[in-house]
Coordinates of C-alpha atoms in Angstrom, one line a residue:
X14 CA -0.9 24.0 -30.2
X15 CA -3.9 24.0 -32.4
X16 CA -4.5 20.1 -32.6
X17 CA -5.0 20.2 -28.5
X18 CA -7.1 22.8 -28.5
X19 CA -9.6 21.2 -31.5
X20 CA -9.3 17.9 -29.6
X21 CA -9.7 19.0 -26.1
X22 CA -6.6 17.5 -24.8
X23 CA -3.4 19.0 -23.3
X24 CA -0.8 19.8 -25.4
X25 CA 1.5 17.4 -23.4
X26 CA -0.7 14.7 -24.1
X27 CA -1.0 15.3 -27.8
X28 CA 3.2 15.6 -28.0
X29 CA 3.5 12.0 -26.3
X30 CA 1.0 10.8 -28.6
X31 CA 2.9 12.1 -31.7
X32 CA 6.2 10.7 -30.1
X33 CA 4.3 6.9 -30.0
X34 CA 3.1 7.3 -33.8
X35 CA 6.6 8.5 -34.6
X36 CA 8.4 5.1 -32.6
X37 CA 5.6 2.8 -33.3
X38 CA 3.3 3.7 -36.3
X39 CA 0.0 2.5 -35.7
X40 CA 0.4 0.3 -32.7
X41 CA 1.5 3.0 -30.5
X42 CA -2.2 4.7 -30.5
X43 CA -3.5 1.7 -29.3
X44 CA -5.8 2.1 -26.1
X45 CA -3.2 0.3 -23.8
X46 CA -5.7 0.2 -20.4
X47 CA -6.8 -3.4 -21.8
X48 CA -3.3 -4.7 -21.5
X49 CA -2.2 -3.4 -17.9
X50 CA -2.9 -5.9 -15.4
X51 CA -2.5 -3.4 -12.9
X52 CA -0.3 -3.9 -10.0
X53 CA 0.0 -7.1 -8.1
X54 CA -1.9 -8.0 -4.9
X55 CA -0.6 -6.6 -1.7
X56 CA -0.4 -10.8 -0.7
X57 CA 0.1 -14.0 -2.2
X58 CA -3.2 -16.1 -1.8
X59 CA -1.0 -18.6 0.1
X60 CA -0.6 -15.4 2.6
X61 CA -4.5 -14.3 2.5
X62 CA -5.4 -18.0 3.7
X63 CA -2.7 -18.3 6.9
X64 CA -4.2 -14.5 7.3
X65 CA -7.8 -16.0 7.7
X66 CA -6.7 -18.8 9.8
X67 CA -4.3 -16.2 12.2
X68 CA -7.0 -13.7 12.7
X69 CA -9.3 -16.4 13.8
X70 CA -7.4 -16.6 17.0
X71 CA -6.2 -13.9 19.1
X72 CA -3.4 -11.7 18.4
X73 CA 0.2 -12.1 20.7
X74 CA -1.1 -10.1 23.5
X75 CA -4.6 -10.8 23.8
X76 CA -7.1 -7.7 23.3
X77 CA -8.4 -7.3 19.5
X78 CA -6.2 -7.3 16.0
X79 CA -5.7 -3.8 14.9
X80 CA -4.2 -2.3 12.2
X81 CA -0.9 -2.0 13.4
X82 CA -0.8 -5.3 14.8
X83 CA -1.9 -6.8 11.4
X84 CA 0.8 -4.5 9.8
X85 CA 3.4 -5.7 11.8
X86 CA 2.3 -9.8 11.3
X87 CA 1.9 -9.0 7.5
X88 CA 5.4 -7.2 7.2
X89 CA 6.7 -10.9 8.4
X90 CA 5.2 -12.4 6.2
X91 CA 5.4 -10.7 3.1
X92 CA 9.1 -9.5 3.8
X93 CA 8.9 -5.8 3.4
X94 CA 7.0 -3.2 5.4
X95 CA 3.2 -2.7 5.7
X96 CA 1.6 0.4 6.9
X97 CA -1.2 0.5 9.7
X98 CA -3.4 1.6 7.5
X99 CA -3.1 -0.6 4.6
X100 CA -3.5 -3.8 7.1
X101 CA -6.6 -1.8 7.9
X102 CA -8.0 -2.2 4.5
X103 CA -7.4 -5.5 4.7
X104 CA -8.8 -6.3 7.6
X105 CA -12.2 -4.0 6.5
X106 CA -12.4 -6.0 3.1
X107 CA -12.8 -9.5 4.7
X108 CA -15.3 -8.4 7.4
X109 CA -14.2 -6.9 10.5
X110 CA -15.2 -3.8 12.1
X111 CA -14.2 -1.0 14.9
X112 CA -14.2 -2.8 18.2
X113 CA -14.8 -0.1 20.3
X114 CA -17.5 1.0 23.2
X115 CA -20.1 3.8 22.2
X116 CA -19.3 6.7 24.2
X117 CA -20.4 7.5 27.4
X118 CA -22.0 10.9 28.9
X119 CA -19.8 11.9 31.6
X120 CA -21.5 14.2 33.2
X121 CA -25.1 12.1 32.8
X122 CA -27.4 13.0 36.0
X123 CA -28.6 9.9 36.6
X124 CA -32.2 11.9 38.4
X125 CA -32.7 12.9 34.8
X126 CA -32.2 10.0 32.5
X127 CA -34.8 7.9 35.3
X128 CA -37.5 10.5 35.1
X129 CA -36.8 10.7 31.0
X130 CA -37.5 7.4 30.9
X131 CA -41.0 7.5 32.9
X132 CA -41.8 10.2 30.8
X133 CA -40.9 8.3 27.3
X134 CA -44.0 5.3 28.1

């Protein structure tokens, strides 16, 4: 199609543009990204605050919340299913971090790391 190659667009885009001039005139070539709200928030603000005030204590069975612990409390809530790794998102975005110990030389030769340490002063 010669009007997709002179405009740089694909030839499908250029047919669905005819197709809204055709149904709508004018108003159908209007840039419609202003108007879309985009999609609703994952939860209600009602949710995100009883969120904040759940996290602040520990979860059911002690330890840290994870992602799949936060999936499962949010699916509750919301009344259909979360995924891990969406609650993880959420629980990133209002501050909290990996919980988890550096890693450890096994084999560390404890002769060695004392006489690195001498030699480091």
């Amino acid at each position: 199609m010669a009007t997709a190659r002179l405009t740089g667009y694909s030839e499908t885009w250029v047919l669905m543009l005819v197709r809204r001039y055709n149904d709508l005139g004018p108003d159908g070539l209007v840039d419609r990204r202003r108007s879309n709200p985009g999609q609703l928030p994952l939860v209600s603000p009602a949710v995100r605050e009883e969120r904040r005030a759940r996290l602040a204590t520990p979860p059911p069975d002690g330890g840290l919340w994870t992602g799949p612990k936060v999936a499962v409390w949010l699916s509750d809530r919301v009344g259909r299913p979360i995924r891990p790794q969406r609650a993880w998102e959420l629980l990133q975005r209002i501050g909290f971090s990996r919980q988890q110990p550096r890693p450890q030389a096994r084999a560390a030769d404890p002769v060695a790391q004392a006489a690195f340490k001498k030699g480091a002063v």
